[in-house]
mmCIF file of C-alpha atoms in Angstrom:
data_model
loop_
_atom_site.group_PDB
_atom_site.id
_atom_site.type_symbol
_atom_site.label_atom_id
_atom_site.label_comp_id
_atom_site.label_asym_id
_atom_site.label_seq_id
_atom_site.Cartn_x
_atom_site.Cartn_y
_atom_site.Cartn_z
ATOM 1 C CA MET X 863 0.000 0.000 0.000
ATOM 2 C CA THR X 864 1.189 3.481 -0.866
ATOM 3 C CA GLN X 865 -0.110 6.773 0.428
ATOM 4 C CA VAL X 866 -1.847 9.052 -2.070
ATOM 5 C CA SER X 867 -2.855 12.651 -1.397
ATOM 6 C CA MET X 868 -5.239 14.838 -3.350
ATOM 7 C CA THR X 869 -7.414 17.872 -2.943
ATOM 8 C CA VAL X 870 -11.009 16.691 -3.338
ATOM 9 C CA ASN X 871 -13.714 19.345 -3.488
ATOM 10 C CA GLY X 872 -11.319 21.821 -1.919
ATOM 11 C CA LYS X 873 -10.367 19.583 0.984
ATOM 12 C CA ALA X 874 -6.973 17.897 1.404
ATOM 13 C CA VAL X 875 -7.435 14.121 1.658
ATOM 14 C CA SER X 876 -5.092 11.162 1.703
ATOM 15 C CA GLY X 877 -5.281 7.410 1.988
ATOM 16 C CA ASP X 878 -3.371 4.183 1.488
ATOM 17 C CA VAL X 879 -4.051 2.530 -1.869
ATOM 18 C CA GLU X 880 -2.794 -0.321 -4.023
ATOM 19 C CA GLY X 881 -1.168 0.267 -7.390
ATOM 20 C CA ARG X 882 -4.361 -0.891 -9.085
ATOM 21 C CA THR X 883 -6.748 1.317 -7.094
ATOM 22 C CA LEU X 884 -8.813 3.395 -9.514
ATOM 23 C CA LEU X 885 -9.697 7.005 -8.850
ATOM 24 C CA SER X 886 -13.364 5.962 -8.770
ATOM 25 C CA GLU X 887 -12.587 3.420 -6.016
ATOM 26 C CA PHE X 888 -10.516 5.911 -4.047
ATOM 27 C CA LEU X 889 -13.382 8.414 -4.155
ATOM 28 C CA ARG X 890 -16.229 6.007 -3.479
ATOM 29 C CA GLU X 891 -14.684 3.533 -1.052
ATOM 30 C CA GLY X 892 -11.825 5.569 0.399
ATOM 31 C CA GLN X 893 -13.559 8.921 0.727
ATOM 32 C CA ARG X 894 -17.178 7.665 0.817
ATOM 33 C CA LEU X 895 -18.026 10.093 -1.964
ATOM 34 C CA THR X 896 -20.530 7.769 -3.596
ATOM 35 C CA GLY X 897 -22.083 10.422 -5.825
ATOM 36 C CA THR X 898 -19.556 9.404 -8.485
ATOM 37 C CA HIS X 899 -21.248 6.429 -10.108
ATOM 38 C CA VAL X 900 -19.607 3.458 -11.791
ATOM 39 C CA GLY X 901 -21.907 2.296 -14.563
ATOM 40 C CA CYS X 902 -19.891 0.219 -16.991
ATOM 41 C CA ASP X 903 -16.352 0.245 -15.531
ATOM 42 C CA THR X 904 -15.118 0.027 -19.137
ATOM 43 C CA SER X 905 -14.749 3.796 -19.763
ATOM 44 C CA GLN X 906 -17.752 3.975 -22.045
ATOM 45 C CA CYS X 907 -20.744 5.222 -20.044
ATOM 46 C CA GLY X 908 -19.369 8.378 -18.422
ATOM 47 C CA ALA X 909 -21.317 8.074 -15.130
ATOM 48 C CA CYS X 910 -17.972 8.292 -13.298
ATOM 49 C CA VAL X 911 -16.817 11.584 -14.837
ATOM 50 C CA VAL X 912 -15.116 13.924 -12.367
ATOM 51 C CA HIS X 913 -12.837 16.911 -12.905
ATOM 52 C CA VAL X 914 -9.093 16.410 -12.467
ATOM 53 C CA ASN X 915 -7.171 19.684 -12.454
ATOM 54 C CA GLY X 916 -10.208 21.261 -14.107
ATOM 55 C CA GLU X 917 -10.666 18.708 -16.892
ATOM 56 C CA ALA X 918 -13.355 16.048 -17.300
ATOM 57 C CA VAL X 919 -11.898 12.582 -16.743
ATOM 58 C CA LYS X 920 -13.438 9.114 -16.453
ATOM 59 C CA SER X 921 -12.497 8.217 -12.893
ATOM 60 C CA CYS X 922 -12.882 4.481 -13.576
ATOM 61 C CA THR X 923 -10.053 4.747 -16.102
ATOM 62 C CA ALA X 924 -7.419 6.580 -14.083
ATOM 63 C CA LEU X 925 -5.225 5.234 -11.311
ATOM 64 C CA ALA X 926 -5.367 6.988 -7.951
ATOM 65 C CA LEU X 927 -1.574 6.912 -7.607
ATOM 66 C CA ASP X 928 -1.133 8.487 -11.040
ATOM 67 C CA LEU X 929 -3.125 11.473 -9.747
ATOM 68 C CA ASP X 930 -1.177 12.054 -6.555
ATOM 69 C CA GLY X 931 -1.319 15.782 -5.822
ATOM 70 C CA ALA X 932 -4.215 16.452 -8.215
ATOM 71 C CA GLU X 933 -7.185 18.720 -7.597
ATOM 72 C CA VAL X 934 -10.348 16.698 -8.008
ATOM 73 C CA THR X 935 -13.943 17.926 -8.107
ATOM 74 C CA THR X 936 -16.801 15.460 -7.819
ATOM 75 C CA ILE X 937 -20.572 15.894 -7.983
ATOM 76 C CA GLU X 938 -20.508 16.474 -4.209
ATOM 77 C CA GLY X 939 -18.494 19.622 -4.886
ATOM 78 C CA MET X 940 -20.931 21.108 -7.373
ATOM 79 C CA ALA X 941 -23.589 22.600 -5.108
ATOM 80 C CA ASN X 942 -23.301 26.223 -4.007
ATOM 81 C CA ALA X 943 -21.627 27.024 -0.674
ATOM 82 C CA ASP X 944 -25.023 27.438 1.025
ATOM 83 C CA GLY X 945 -26.086 23.960 -0.098
ATOM 84 C CA SER X 946 -28.442 25.140 -2.832
ATOM 85 C CA LEU X 947 -28.168 23.556 -6.260
ATOM 86 C CA SER X 948 -25.745 25.005 -8.791
ATOM 87 C CA VAL X 949 -27.126 26.547 -11.968
ATOM 88 C CA ILE X 950 -26.493 23.342 -13.937
ATOM 89 C CA GLN X 951 -28.028 21.082 -11.275
ATOM 90 C CA GLN X 952 -31.069 23.359 -10.980
ATOM 91 C CA ALA X 953 -31.480 23.336 -14.757
ATOM 92 C CA PHE X 954 -31.491 19.517 -14.755
ATOM 93 C CA GLN X 955 -34.300 19.639 -12.186
ATOM 94 C CA ASP X 956 -36.241 22.376 -13.965
ATOM 95 C CA HIS X 957 -36.079 20.691 -17.363
ATOM 96 C CA HIS X 958 -36.498 17.130 -16.162
ATOM 97 C CA GLY X 959 -32.995 16.219 -17.352
ATOM 98 C CA LEU X 960 -33.025 12.920 -15.489
ATOM 99 C CA GLN X 961 -35.245 9.980 -14.792
ATOM 100 C CA CYS X 962 -33.488 7.246 -12.816
ATOM 101 C CA GLY X 963 -30.585 9.566 -12.052
ATOM 102 C CA PHE X 964 -27.782 7.065 -12.406
ATOM 103 C CA CYS X 965 -25.972 8.873 -15.217
ATOM 104 C CA THR X 966 -26.716 12.324 -13.803
ATOM 105 C CA PRO X 967 -23.486 12.903 -11.818
ATOM 106 C CA GLY X 968 -21.434 12.280 -14.954
ATOM 107 C CA MET X 969 -23.797 14.349 -17.077
ATOM 108 C CA VAL X 970 -23.537 17.315 -14.703
ATOM 109 C CA MET X 971 -19.731 17.074 -14.526
ATOM 110 C CA SER X 972 -19.430 16.849 -18.320
ATOM 111 C CA ALA X 973 -21.855 19.752 -18.719
ATOM 112 C CA ALA X 974 -19.786 21.863 -16.318
ATOM 113 C CA ALA X 975 -16.598 21.054 -18.245
ATOM 114 C CA LEU X 976 -18.258 21.992 -21.535
ATOM 115 C CA LEU X 977 -19.675 25.287 -20.276
ATOM 116 C CA LYS X 978 -16.314 26.277 -18.785
ATOM 117 C CA ASP X 979 -14.698 26.113 -22.242
ATOM 118 C CA ASN X 980 -17.733 27.049 -24.302
ATOM 119 C CA PRO X 981 -20.180 29.201 -22.290
ATOM 120 C CA THR X 982 -22.893 29.302 -24.984
ATOM 121 C CA PRO X 983 -22.735 26.046 -26.950
ATOM 122 C CA THR X 984 -25.104 25.184 -29.778
ATOM 123 C CA GLU X 985 -27.411 22.208 -29.411
ATOM 124 C CA ALA X 986 -25.139 20.249 -31.784
ATOM 125 C CA GLU X 987 -22.082 21.099 -29.664
ATOM 126 C CA VAL X 988 -23.833 19.906 -26.505
ATOM 127 C CA ARG X 989 -24.824 16.617 -28.136
ATOM 128 C CA ASP X 990 -21.319 16.150 -29.517
ATOM 129 C CA TYR X 991 -19.720 16.814 -26.129
ATOM 130 C CA LEU X 992 -21.948 14.214 -24.478
ATOM 131 C CA GLU X 993 -20.661 11.470 -26.787
ATOM 132 C CA GLY X 994 -19.026 9.744 -23.837
ATOM 133 C CA ASN X 995 -22.001 9.982 -21.461
ATOM 134 C CA ILE X 996 -24.671 7.352 -21.887
ATOM 135 C CA CYS X 997 -28.217 7.728 -20.539
ATOM 136 C CA ARG X 998 -30.660 4.840 -20.840
ATOM 137 C CA CYS X 999 -33.782 6.687 -19.702
ATOM 138 C CA THR X 1000 -34.236 10.108 -21.174
ATOM 139 C CA GLY X 1001 -33.304 9.870 -24.819
ATOM 140 C CA TYR X 1002 -30.966 12.805 -23.993
ATOM 141 C CA HIS X 1003 -33.439 15.424 -25.090
ATOM 142 C CA ASN X 1004 -34.065 17.070 -21.745
ATOM 143 C CA ILE X 1005 -30.431 16.706 -20.727
ATOM 144 C CA VAL X 1006 -29.421 18.741 -23.762
ATOM 145 C CA LYS X 1007 -32.183 21.215 -23.004
ATOM 146 C CA ALA X 1008 -31.082 21.561 -19.380
ATOM 147 C CA ILE X 1009 -27.492 22.277 -20.393
ATOM 148 C CA MET X 1010 -28.612 24.842 -22.971
ATOM 149 C CA ALA X 1011 -30.778 26.490 -20.308
ATOM 150 C CA ALA X 1012 -27.922 26.453 -17.815
ATOM 151 C CA SER X 1013 -25.856 28.380 -20.353
ATOM 152 C CA GLY X 1014 -28.495 31.118 -20.233
ATOM 153 C CA GLN X 1015 -29.919 30.441 -23.675
ATOM 154 C CA ASP X 1016 -33.589 30.465 -24.587
ATOM 155 C CA VAL X 1017 -34.724 26.861 -24.876
ATOM 156 C CA SER X 1018 -38.411 27.517 -25.547
ATOM 157 C CA GLN X 1019 -37.913 26.688 -29.240
ATOM 158 C CA ILE X 1020 -36.191 23.349 -28.575
ATOM 159 C CA ALA X 1021 -38.938 20.863 -29.411
ATOM 160 C CA ALA X 1022 -41.463 19.477 -26.981
ATOM 161 C CA GLU X 1023 -41.124 18.571 -23.325
ATOM 162 C CA MET H 1374 -7.159 -6.252 -12.434
ATOM 163 C CA TYR H 1375 -4.011 -7.927 -11.172
ATOM 164 C CA ASN H 1376 -2.024 -5.776 -8.798
ATOM 165 C CA PHE H 1377 1.385 -4.273 -9.613
ATOM 166 C CA GLU H 1378 4.011 -1.918 -8.265
ATOM 167 C CA PHE H 1379 3.377 1.634 -9.447
ATOM 168 C CA SER H 1380 6.200 3.924 -10.440
ATOM 169 C CA LYS H 1381 6.015 7.503 -11.729
ATOM 170 C CA PRO H 1382 9.435 8.811 -12.734
ATOM 171 C CA SER H 1383 9.934 12.484 -13.580
ATOM 172 C CA THR H 1384 12.634 12.106 -16.246
ATOM 173 C CA ILE H 1385 12.980 10.001 -19.412
ATOM 174 C CA ALA H 1386 16.212 8.509 -18.076
ATOM 175 C CA ASP H 1387 14.514 7.315 -14.878
ATOM 176 C CA ALA H 1388 11.607 5.911 -16.888
ATOM 177 C CA VAL H 1389 13.980 3.928 -19.099
ATOM 178 C CA THR H 1390 15.668 2.530 -15.985
ATOM 179 C CA ALA H 1391 12.311 1.604 -14.445
ATOM 180 C CA LEU H 1392 11.206 -0.095 -17.668
ATOM 181 C CA GLY H 1393 14.386 -2.169 -17.642
ATOM 182 C CA GLN H 1394 12.991 -4.203 -14.754
ATOM 183 C CA GLU H 1395 11.515 -7.636 -15.324
ATOM 184 C CA GLU H 1396 7.885 -7.479 -16.553
ATOM 185 C CA ALA H 1397 7.671 -3.711 -16.477
ATOM 186 C CA GLN H 1398 5.104 -1.915 -18.650
ATOM 187 C CA ALA H 1399 4.803 1.739 -19.627
ATOM 188 C CA LEU H 1400 1.537 3.596 -18.943
ATOM 189 C CA GLY H 1401 0.474 6.509 -21.135
ATOM 190 C CA GLY H 1402 -2.990 7.945 -20.578
ATOM 191 C CA GLY H 1403 -4.294 4.455 -19.846
ATOM 192 C CA GLN H 1404 -7.458 4.774 -21.920
ATOM 193 C CA THR H 1405 -6.719 1.456 -23.621
ATOM 194 C CA LEU H 1406 -4.300 -0.187 -21.210
ATOM 195 C CA LEU H 1407 -6.422 0.172 -18.066
ATOM 196 C CA PRO H 1408 -9.542 -1.418 -19.635
ATOM 197 C CA THR H 1409 -7.267 -4.190 -20.962
ATOM 198 C CA MET H 1410 -5.842 -4.756 -17.477
ATOM 199 C CA LYS H 1411 -9.353 -4.848 -15.996
ATOM 200 C CA GLN H 1412 -10.126 -7.723 -18.342
ATOM 201 C CA ARG H 1413 -6.962 -9.414 -17.046
ATOM 202 C CA LEU H 1414 -5.636 -9.462 -20.592
ATOM 203 C CA ALA H 1415 -2.442 -7.751 -19.414
ATOM 204 C CA GLN H 1416 -0.329 -8.328 -16.360
ATOM 205 C CA MET H 1417 2.900 -6.693 -15.250
ATOM 206 C CA SER H 1418 5.030 -6.544 -12.127
ATOM 207 C CA THR H 1419 5.673 -2.805 -12.422
ATOM 208 C CA LEU H 1420 3.604 -0.168 -14.172
ATOM 209 C CA VAL H 1421 5.663 2.884 -15.108
ATOM 210 C CA SER H 1422 3.556 6.002 -15.613
ATOM 211 C CA LEU H 1423 4.959 8.423 -18.190
ATOM 212 C CA ASN H 1424 2.588 11.160 -17.038
ATOM 213 C CA GLY H 1425 5.027 12.827 -14.661
ATOM 214 C CA ILE H 1426 7.701 13.592 -17.260
ATOM 215 C CA ALA H 1427 7.468 17.304 -18.068
ATOM 216 C CA GLU H 1428 9.923 17.058 -21.000
ATOM 217 C CA MET H 1429 7.495 14.687 -22.782
ATOM 218 C CA LYS H 1430 4.537 17.078 -22.737
ATOM 219 C CA GLY H 1431 3.553 19.889 -25.054
ATOM 220 C CA VAL H 1432 3.587 21.008 -28.678
ATOM 221 C CA CYS H 1433 6.177 23.165 -30.440
ATOM 222 C CA THR H 1434 7.599 23.858 -33.903
ATOM 223 C CA ASN H 1435 11.250 23.086 -34.696
ATOM 224 C CA ASP H 1436 13.664 24.888 -37.031
ATOM 225 C CA ALA H 1437 12.704 22.585 -39.913
ATOM 226 C CA GLY H 1438 9.083 23.712 -39.554
ATOM 227 C CA GLU H 1439 7.952 20.362 -38.184
ATOM 228 C CA ILE H 1440 5.398 20.201 -35.386
ATOM 229 C CA CYS H 1441 6.950 18.361 -32.433
ATOM 230 C CA ILE H 1442 4.553 16.753 -29.993
ATOM 231 C CA GLY H 1443 5.762 15.247 -26.729
ATOM 232 C CA GLY H 1444 4.862 11.577 -26.355
ATOM 233 C CA ALA H 1445 2.842 12.194 -23.188
ATOM 234 C CA THR H 1446 0.746 14.985 -24.728
ATOM 235 C CA THR H 1447 -3.010 14.408 -24.543
ATOM 236 C CA HIS H 1448 -5.311 14.349 -27.559
ATOM 237 C CA ALA H 1449 -7.139 17.406 -26.166
ATOM 238 C CA THR H 1450 -3.890 19.390 -26.022
ATOM 239 C CA VAL H 1451 -2.930 18.372 -29.563
ATOM 240 C CA ALA H 1452 -6.390 19.367 -30.813
ATOM 241 C CA LYS H 1453 -6.077 22.789 -29.192
ATOM 242 C CA GLU H 1454 -2.410 23.518 -29.900
ATOM 243 C CA THR H 1455 -2.324 22.482 -33.578
ATOM 244 C CA ALA H 1456 -5.668 24.016 -34.607
ATOM 245 C CA ASP H 1457 -3.916 26.804 -36.551
ATOM 246 C CA SER H 1458 -0.610 25.168 -37.440
ATOM 247 C CA TYR H 1459 -1.894 21.781 -38.673
ATOM 248 C CA PRO H 1460 -5.710 21.734 -38.910
ATOM 249 C CA GLY H 1461 -5.808 18.226 -40.415
ATOM 250 C CA LEU H 1462 -4.051 16.813 -37.377
ATOM 251 C CA ALA H 1463 -6.111 18.908 -34.956
ATOM 252 C CA GLY H 1464 -9.313 17.697 -36.596
ATOM 253 C CA LEU H 1465 -8.235 14.088 -36.159
ATOM 254 C CA ALA H 1466 -7.200 14.577 -32.527
ATOM 255 C CA SER H 1467 -10.441 16.378 -31.679
ATOM 256 C CA ARG H 1468 -12.513 13.363 -32.728
ATOM 257 C CA ILE H 1469 -10.689 10.557 -30.938
ATOM 258 C CA GLY H 1470 -12.937 8.840 -28.384
ATOM 259 C CA ASP H 1471 -14.901 11.386 -26.341
ATOM 260 C CA PRO H 1472 -13.910 14.562 -24.446
ATOM 261 C CA ALA H 1473 -12.995 12.783 -21.194
ATOM 262 C CA VAL H 1474 -10.920 10.206 -23.056
ATOM 263 C CA ARG H 1475 -9.134 12.997 -24.955
ATOM 264 C CA ASN H 1476 -8.184 14.616 -21.649
ATOM 265 C CA ARG H 1477 -6.207 11.517 -20.617
ATOM 266 C CA GLY H 1478 -5.203 9.587 -23.742
ATOM 267 C CA THR H 1479 -1.793 10.428 -25.214
ATOM 268 C CA ILE H 1480 -0.271 10.384 -28.698
ATOM 269 C CA GLY H 1481 2.651 8.242 -27.564
ATOM 270 C CA GLY H 1482 0.330 5.713 -25.974
ATOM 271 C CA SER H 1483 -1.827 5.461 -29.082
ATOM 272 C CA LEU H 1484 1.139 5.003 -31.416
ATOM 273 C CA ALA H 1485 2.855 2.489 -29.126
ATOM 274 C CA ASN H 1486 -0.330 0.419 -28.978
ATOM 275 C CA ASN H 1487 -0.979 0.660 -32.749
ATOM 276 C CA ASP H 1488 -4.588 -0.482 -32.564
ATOM 277 C CA PRO H 1489 -5.679 -1.310 -36.134
ATOM 278 C CA SER H 1490 -8.669 1.018 -35.700
ATOM 279 C CA ALA H 1491 -6.933 3.909 -33.929
ATOM 280 C CA CYS H 1492 -6.808 7.335 -35.552
ATOM 281 C CA TYR H 1493 -3.267 8.533 -34.789
ATOM 282 C CA PRO H 1494 -1.469 5.859 -36.865
ATOM 283 C CA ALA H 1495 -3.217 7.320 -39.946
ATOM 284 C CA ALA H 1496 -1.945 10.823 -39.134
ATOM 285 C CA ALA H 1497 1.609 9.648 -38.449
ATOM 286 C CA LEU H 1498 1.838 7.503 -41.579
ATOM 287 C CA GLY H 1499 -0.098 9.977 -43.728
ATOM 288 C CA SER H 1500 2.164 12.841 -42.675
ATOM 289 C CA GLY H 1501 5.387 10.870 -42.977
ATOM 290 C CA ALA H 1502 6.039 11.671 -39.322
ATOM 291 C CA THR H 1503 9.138 10.723 -37.365
ATOM 292 C CA ILE H 1504 8.663 8.697 -34.190
ATOM 293 C CA VAL H 1505 11.345 9.791 -31.729
ATOM 294 C CA THR H 1506 12.218 7.438 -28.879
ATOM 295 C CA ASN H 1507 14.683 7.506 -26.021
ATOM 296 C CA ALA H 1508 17.091 5.585 -28.288
ATOM 297 C CA ARG H 1509 16.531 6.639 -31.929
ATOM 298 C CA GLU H 1510 14.364 8.224 -34.600
ATOM 299 C CA ILE H 1511 12.047 5.952 -36.620
ATOM 300 C CA ALA H 1512 10.339 6.967 -39.875
ATOM 301 C CA ALA H 1513 6.600 6.250 -39.828
ATOM 302 C CA ASP H 1514 7.034 4.090 -42.935
ATOM 303 C CA GLU H 1515 9.284 1.785 -40.890
ATOM 304 C CA TYR H 1516 7.448 2.089 -37.589
ATOM 305 C CA PHE H 1517 4.089 0.359 -38.187
ATOM 306 C CA GLN H 1518 4.590 -3.397 -38.532
ATOM 307 C CA GLY H 1519 1.120 -4.924 -38.390
ATOM 308 C CA MET H 1520 -1.776 -5.174 -35.957
ATOM 309 C CA PHE H 1521 -0.583 -3.986 -32.514
ATOM 310 C CA ALA H 1522 2.998 -4.426 -33.780
ATOM 311 C CA THR H 1523 5.568 -1.626 -34.019
ATOM 312 C CA ALA H 1524 9.313 -1.167 -34.423
ATOM 313 C CA LEU H 1525 9.611 -0.357 -30.705
ATOM 314 C CA ASP H 1526 11.887 -2.586 -28.639
ATOM 315 C CA ASP H 1527 10.931 -3.695 -25.124
ATOM 316 C CA GLY H 1528 11.182 -0.759 -22.763
ATOM 317 C CA GLU H 1529 11.593 1.794 -25.576
ATOM 318 C CA ILE H 1530 9.580 4.984 -25.023
ATOM 319 C CA ILE H 1531 8.091 7.347 -27.616
ATOM 320 C CA THR H 1532 9.365 10.687 -26.341
ATOM 321 C CA GLU H 1533 8.242 12.837 -29.274
ATOM 322 C CA VAL H 1534 6.493 12.694 -32.632
ATOM 323 C CA ARG H 1535 7.581 15.106 -35.395
ATOM 324 C CA PHE H 1536 5.056 15.973 -38.099
ATOM 325 C CA PRO H 1537 6.015 17.693 -41.351
ATOM 326 C CA VAL H 1538 3.185 20.099 -42.137
ATOM 327 C CA PRO H 1539 1.473 19.517 -45.500
ATOM 328 C CA GLU H 1540 0.005 22.197 -47.778
ATOM 329 C CA ALA H 1541 -3.426 20.674 -47.309
ATOM 330 C CA SER H 1542 -4.743 17.749 -45.299
ATOM 331 C CA ASN H 1543 -7.865 16.159 -43.886
ATOM 332 C CA TYR H 1544 -8.953 13.098 -41.949
ATOM 333 C CA GLN H 1545 -12.287 11.407 -42.557
ATOM 334 C CA LYS H 1546 -13.506 8.811 -40.092
ATOM 335 C CA PHE H 1547 -16.446 6.487 -40.687
ATOM 336 C CA VAL H 1548 -17.220 5.431 -37.145
ATOM 337 C CA GLN H 1549 -18.239 2.003 -36.012
ATOM 338 C CA PRO H 1550 -21.504 3.089 -34.388
ATOM 339 C CA ALA H 1551 -21.084 1.294 -31.063
ATOM 340 C CA SER H 1552 -17.413 1.798 -30.244
ATOM 341 C CA ARG H 1553 -16.943 5.022 -32.246
ATOM 342 C CA PHE H 1554 -13.556 3.700 -33.317
ATOM 343 C CA ALA H 1555 -12.779 4.037 -37.025
ATOM 344 C CA LEU H 1556 -14.501 1.398 -39.120
ATOM 345 C CA VAL H 1557 -12.475 3.099 -41.818
ATOM 346 C CA GLY H 1558 -10.452 6.278 -41.406
ATOM 347 C CA VAL H 1559 -8.452 7.983 -44.164
ATOM 348 C CA PHE H 1560 -5.828 10.681 -43.722
ATOM 349 C CA VAL H 1561 -4.866 12.595 -46.853
ATOM 350 C CA ALA H 1562 -1.879 14.962 -46.866
ATOM 351 C CA LYS H 1563 -0.771 17.026 -49.877
ATOM 352 C CA PHE H 1564 2.890 18.005 -49.804
ATOM 353 C CA ALA H 1565 4.825 19.964 -52.428
ATOM 354 C CA ASP H 1566 6.481 16.743 -53.610
ATOM 355 C CA GLY H 1567 3.418 14.487 -53.608
ATOM 356 C CA VAL H 1568 0.345 13.235 -51.797
ATOM 357 C CA ARG H 1569 0.217 10.646 -49.019
ATOM 358 C CA VAL H 1570 -2.905 8.618 -48.208
ATOM 359 C CA ALA H 1571 -2.985 6.519 -45.024
ATOM 360 C CA VAL H 1572 -5.848 4.209 -44.112
ATOM 361 C CA THR H 1573 -6.747 2.930 -40.633
ATOM 362 C CA GLY H 1574 -9.495 0.590 -39.452
ATOM 363 C CA ALA H 1575 -9.601 -1.344 -42.695
ATOM 364 C CA GLY H 1576 -6.398 -3.297 -43.256
ATOM 365 C CA SER H 1577 -5.833 -6.678 -41.645
ATOM 366 C CA ASP H 1578 -2.200 -5.645 -41.095
ATOM 367 C CA GLY H 1579 -3.193 -2.328 -39.495
ATOM 368 C CA VAL H 1580 -2.600 1.117 -40.966
ATOM 369 C CA PHE H 1581 -1.391 1.185 -44.595
ATOM 370 C CA ARG H 1582 -0.704 3.592 -47.437
ATOM 371 C CA TRP H 1583 -2.974 3.457 -50.455
ATOM 372 C CA THR H 1584 -0.235 4.032 -53.014
ATOM 373 C CA GLU H 1585 -2.466 3.881 -56.098
ATOM 374 C CA ALA H 1586 -4.498 6.817 -54.794
ATOM 375 C CA GLU H 1587 -1.313 8.665 -53.830
ATOM 376 C CA GLU H 1588 -0.095 8.494 -57.442
ATOM 377 C CA ALA H 1589 -3.433 9.586 -58.866
ATOM 378 C CA LEU H 1590 -3.798 12.453 -56.389
ATOM 379 C CA SER H 1591 -0.219 13.628 -56.871
ATOM 380 C CA SER H 1592 -0.996 14.481 -60.480
ATOM 381 C CA ASP H 1593 -4.591 15.601 -59.908
ATOM 382 C CA PHE H 1594 -5.584 16.529 -56.343
ATOM 383 C CA SER H 1595 -9.334 16.207 -56.778
ATOM 384 C CA LYS H 1596 -12.057 13.878 -55.621
ATOM 385 C CA GLY H 1597 -12.521 12.738 -59.218
ATOM 386 C CA ALA H 1598 -8.957 11.412 -59.381
ATOM 387 C CA VAL H 1599 -9.806 8.464 -57.123
ATOM 388 C CA GLU H 1600 -13.260 7.705 -58.508
ATOM 389 C CA GLY H 1601 -11.974 5.302 -61.150
ATOM 390 C CA LEU H 1602 -9.785 3.403 -58.697
ATOM 391 C CA SER H 1603 -10.743 0.331 -56.747
ATOM 392 C CA VAL H 1604 -9.338 -1.097 -53.526
ATOM 393 C CA PRO H 1605 -8.701 -4.854 -53.393
ATOM 394 C CA SER H 1606 -10.745 -6.415 -50.599
ATOM 395 C CA GLN H 1607 -8.573 -9.448 -49.836
ATOM 396 C CA ASP H 1608 -6.393 -7.626 -47.311
ATOM 397 C CA MET H 1609 -9.298 -5.931 -45.491
ATOM 398 C CA ILE H 1610 -10.654 -6.715 -42.039
ATOM 399 C CA SER H 1611 -13.966 -8.561 -42.138
ATOM 400 C CA ASP H 1612 -16.139 -8.738 -39.016
ATOM 401 C CA LEU H 1613 -19.727 -8.295 -37.887
ATOM 402 C CA HIS H 1614 -19.430 -4.521 -38.264
ATOM 403 C CA GLY H 1615 -18.510 -4.658 -41.939
ATOM 404 C CA SER H 1616 -17.347 -7.085 -44.594
ATOM 405 C CA ALA H 1617 -14.002 -6.790 -46.360
ATOM 406 C CA GLU H 1618 -15.809 -5.592 -49.501
ATOM 407 C CA TYR H 1619 -17.679 -2.939 -47.519
ATOM 408 C CA ARG H 1620 -14.475 -1.656 -45.945
ATOM 409 C CA ALA H 1621 -12.698 -1.614 -49.322
ATOM 410 C CA HIS H 1622 -15.530 0.473 -50.743
ATOM 411 C CA LEU H 1623 -15.426 2.830 -47.760
ATOM 412 C CA VAL H 1624 -11.684 3.413 -48.239
ATOM 413 C CA LYS H 1625 -12.385 4.981 -51.613
ATOM 414 C CA VAL H 1626 -15.393 6.951 -50.415
ATOM 415 C CA MET H 1627 -13.576 8.359 -47.368
ATOM 416 C CA THR H 1628 -10.503 9.196 -49.448
ATOM 417 C CA GLY H 1629 -12.679 11.186 -51.801
ATOM 418 C CA ARG H 1630 -14.307 13.020 -48.919
ATOM 419 C CA ALA H 1631 -10.929 13.790 -47.361
ATOM 420 C CA VAL H 1632 -9.631 15.238 -50.625
ATOM 421 C CA ALA H 1633 -12.763 17.353 -51.029
ATOM 422 C CA ALA H 1634 -12.476 18.645 -47.457
ATOM 423 C CA ALA H 1635 -8.694 19.134 -47.386
ATOM 424 C CA SER H 1636 -7.521 22.574 -46.344
#
């Protein structure tokens, strides 16, 4: 076992891990931050997306030890300081951007990464960016709508609810 | 996955030493290797991460005008940093996998793995790039040696890839709809002294140059120049996603599209 240290959601954390310990395991089992979901564990579904040094990363496909010293943000770090939902999270609620909710943590983290680089994306850009996030319930429509709304754009013309 | 000792050296020299150990394996971005290890299809005693080596990261231009990309540079960085200097390469890098994969996966890792459906081998071969390792420089024409096979020796690390910049270039990928890997991908590069056409996803020996199209396009760089050509299907991959004949047909179609879109 080797000690690994990171900053997770602004807080310094450390723990003893094996070489093979994935970031997703370190977060979920080591830090009890179970908001990061592991859907496929084959780096396809995107439910495990977190931010590492500001960039979206699939936490099931990164080793904890390889990220020693990194700054990590998970879904638990997305709410506002007073505990209210962030703009993106609120938009997912307002536009019914989830059904079962399993993919939602990854969707929100990918959406936040997109809007950081591209504050007013087109619908096509949103859909393209979500290529690595799979949702089995919604058909994506309201997820895309929620992200467009979170970017401050008028979504009243985007098809039906 | 099987457990291993983890090592993260900060210099190329230390990485070479670490990889000299028995059953040591280099780790790039891990976007292929980690899923492979989870399936227990790979096992090593020591995993040597190349992600802590600052001298292997970043993009620059050398005195010869070539674009030099550190082996540990991510696809996302290549897409951003070469957008103006080599748009054909940036376009290819910006469509590998998905955004989260592009933030981890590296050019050196992709070329060392040489997946027959990966995108980067088409860019390297199509550009006539030079693969620079800790020990030597390898021309792309010598580097790719079949499916998952390269000229790299055990423990040899891709430290840099040097791309000559063509006058015009483009990459067209026909994606396999489930994996989004290239069912067929074609990279076309027009240089002052001729055209290079490299095909990935299709050949049963991995990436290859379509020399007949290169000759036709070198005298007439237009979509019409390849329309009369045909690609033999006997050396194509055939699987449930597409027959050899289908892939052979796609090679021509995607080459034509790449020529039409080249800039």
